[in-house]
Amino acid sequence: MDRKAAKELLHVQGWLERVDEIIQRGQDAYLADDLLQEAGDSLMMKLGEAANRISRRDVLAPEGVEWALAVANRNFIHQYDEIDRDLTWLTLSRDLPAWRASLEPLFAEAAATIL
């Protein structure tokens, strides 16, 4: 793995850790707090940007992860007036934790590359 891809993956790992912080507060807190919603949006946009860059570096996504879906989600989030908060909560609470688990081997490889 090249260093740029490794750095991108380590950013993804950090952002997914932040997603976990939002999830730990619970759905009710998320739906009631505009700031948490904006944080979730920002994280999903960052993940989409990183997924785009990672895929261009020919890093194969592990099973259960599709770079193109993260990019599509980033584009969806840009439509601020049409955001369905129940849907963004599902992405944050169900999809992204599954991605984090699937990406763990790549995160380990990225960390080894940077060292």
Tab-separated table of C-alpha atoms in Angstrom:
chain	number	residue	atom	x	y	z
A	1	MET	CA	0.000	0.000	0.000
A	2	ASP	CA	1.370	3.418	-0.851
A	3	ARG	CA	1.717	6.075	1.826
A	4	LYS	CA	-1.019	8.355	0.466
A	5	ALA	CA	-3.574	5.551	0.519
A	6	ALA	CA	-2.409	4.610	4.009
A	7	LYS	CA	-2.865	8.171	5.241
A	8	GLU	CA	-6.361	8.319	3.738
A	9	LEU	CA	-7.296	5.067	5.439
A	10	LEU	CA	-6.043	6.307	8.793
A	11	HIS	CA	-8.167	9.437	8.379
A	12	VAL	CA	-11.147	7.186	7.658
A	13	GLN	CA	-10.399	5.222	10.809
A	14	GLY	CA	-10.399	8.404	12.883
A	15	TRP	CA	-13.632	9.650	11.359
A	16	LEU	CA	-15.311	6.312	12.014
A	17	GLU	CA	-14.235	6.632	15.656
A	18	ARG	CA	-16.028	9.999	15.730
A	19	VAL	CA	-19.106	8.355	14.225
A	20	ASP	CA	-19.027	5.951	17.185
A	21	GLU	CA	-19.074	8.951	19.544
A	22	ILE	CA	-22.250	10.217	17.887
A	23	ILE	CA	-23.856	6.768	18.020
A	24	GLN	CA	-23.064	6.400	21.726
A	25	ARG	CA	-25.219	9.452	22.441
A	26	GLY	CA	-28.203	7.624	20.949
A	27	GLN	CA	-30.789	8.277	18.275
A	28	ASP	CA	-32.946	10.582	20.404
A	29	ALA	CA	-29.984	12.837	21.166
A	30	TYR	CA	-28.966	12.828	17.499
A	31	LEU	CA	-32.443	13.722	16.256
A	32	ALA	CA	-32.812	16.491	18.857
A	33	ASP	CA	-29.407	18.121	18.317
A	34	ASP	CA	-28.721	20.103	15.152
A	35	LEU	CA	-25.017	20.195	15.983
A	36	LEU	CA	-24.775	16.394	16.182
A	37	GLN	CA	-26.612	16.184	12.873
A	38	GLU	CA	-24.176	18.617	11.265
A	39	ALA	CA	-21.258	16.632	12.716
A	40	GLY	CA	-22.673	13.429	11.249
A	41	ASP	CA	-23.136	15.136	7.881
A	42	SER	CA	-19.573	16.401	7.938
A	43	LEU	CA	-18.204	12.973	8.769
A	44	MET	CA	-20.202	11.320	6.000
A	45	MET	CA	-18.976	13.929	3.503
A	46	LYS	CA	-15.367	13.407	4.597
A	47	LEU	CA	-15.791	9.638	4.302
A	48	GLY	CA	-17.174	10.052	0.801
A	49	GLU	CA	-14.289	12.260	-0.271
A	50	ALA	CA	-11.777	9.827	1.173
A	51	ALA	CA	-13.524	6.861	-0.444
A	52	ASN	CA	-13.230	8.602	-3.797
A	53	ARG	CA	-9.505	9.193	-3.328
A	54	ILE	CA	-8.881	5.672	-1.984
A	55	SER	CA	-10.666	4.036	-4.904
A	56	ARG	CA	-8.587	6.090	-7.355
A	57	ARG	CA	-5.479	4.688	-5.666
A	58	ASP	CA	-6.725	1.182	-6.553
A	59	VAL	CA	-7.266	0.074	-2.965
A	60	LEU	CA	-9.801	-2.726	-3.173
A	61	ALA	CA	-12.689	-2.396	-0.775
A	62	PRO	CA	-13.172	-5.380	1.525
A	63	GLU	CA	-16.407	-7.341	1.512
A	64	GLY	CA	-19.247	-5.231	2.835
A	65	VAL	CA	-17.685	-1.922	1.783
A	66	GLU	CA	-18.372	-0.117	-1.461
A	67	TRP	CA	-16.404	3.047	-2.103
A	68	ALA	CA	-19.007	4.185	-4.637
A	69	LEU	CA	-21.763	4.110	-1.984
A	70	ALA	CA	-19.782	6.443	0.265
A	71	VAL	CA	-19.297	8.808	-2.674
A	72	ALA	CA	-23.018	8.651	-3.490
A	73	ASN	CA	-23.853	9.319	0.162
A	74	ARG	CA	-21.557	12.351	0.130
A	75	ASN	CA	-23.498	13.688	-2.847
A	76	PHE	CA	-26.814	13.015	-1.074
A	77	ILE	CA	-25.680	14.942	2.009
A	78	HIS	CA	-24.946	17.972	-0.182
A	79	GLN	CA	-28.722	18.250	-0.783
A	80	TYR	CA	-29.240	19.953	2.583
A	81	ASP	CA	-32.921	20.744	2.093
A	82	GLU	CA	-33.812	17.094	1.422
A	83	ILE	CA	-31.983	15.279	4.222
A	84	ASP	CA	-33.971	12.571	5.986
A	85	ARG	CA	-32.553	12.404	9.526
A	86	ASP	CA	-33.907	8.919	10.166
A	87	LEU	CA	-31.987	7.761	7.097
A	88	THR	CA	-28.768	9.517	8.111
A	89	TRP	CA	-29.082	7.944	11.567
A	90	LEU	CA	-29.334	4.492	9.954
A	91	THR	CA	-26.220	5.199	7.920
A	92	LEU	CA	-24.329	6.377	10.994
A	93	SER	CA	-25.548	3.680	13.374
A	94	ARG	CA	-25.781	0.610	11.153
A	95	ASP	CA	-23.794	0.982	7.954
A	96	LEU	CA	-20.689	2.798	9.156
A	97	PRO	CA	-19.962	0.524	12.152
A	98	ALA	CA	-20.147	-2.434	9.758
A	99	TRP	CA	-17.722	-0.644	7.440
A	100	ARG	CA	-15.390	0.001	10.339
A	101	ALA	CA	-15.283	-3.705	11.179
A	102	SER	CA	-14.698	-4.665	7.531
A	103	LEU	CA	-11.944	-2.075	7.139
A	104	GLU	CA	-9.956	-3.118	10.236
A	105	PRO	CA	-7.436	-5.207	8.225
A	106	LEU	CA	-6.806	-2.265	5.882
A	107	PHE	CA	-6.396	0.062	8.864
A	108	ALA	CA	-3.760	-2.285	10.292
A	109	GLU	CA	-1.964	-2.425	6.947
A	110	ALA	CA	-2.110	1.364	6.673
A	111	ALA	CA	-0.649	1.810	10.145
A	112	ALA	CA	2.180	-0.592	9.305
A	113	THR	CA	2.868	1.304	6.080
A	114	ILE	CA	3.175	4.635	7.897
A	115	LEU	CA	5.530	3.264	10.580
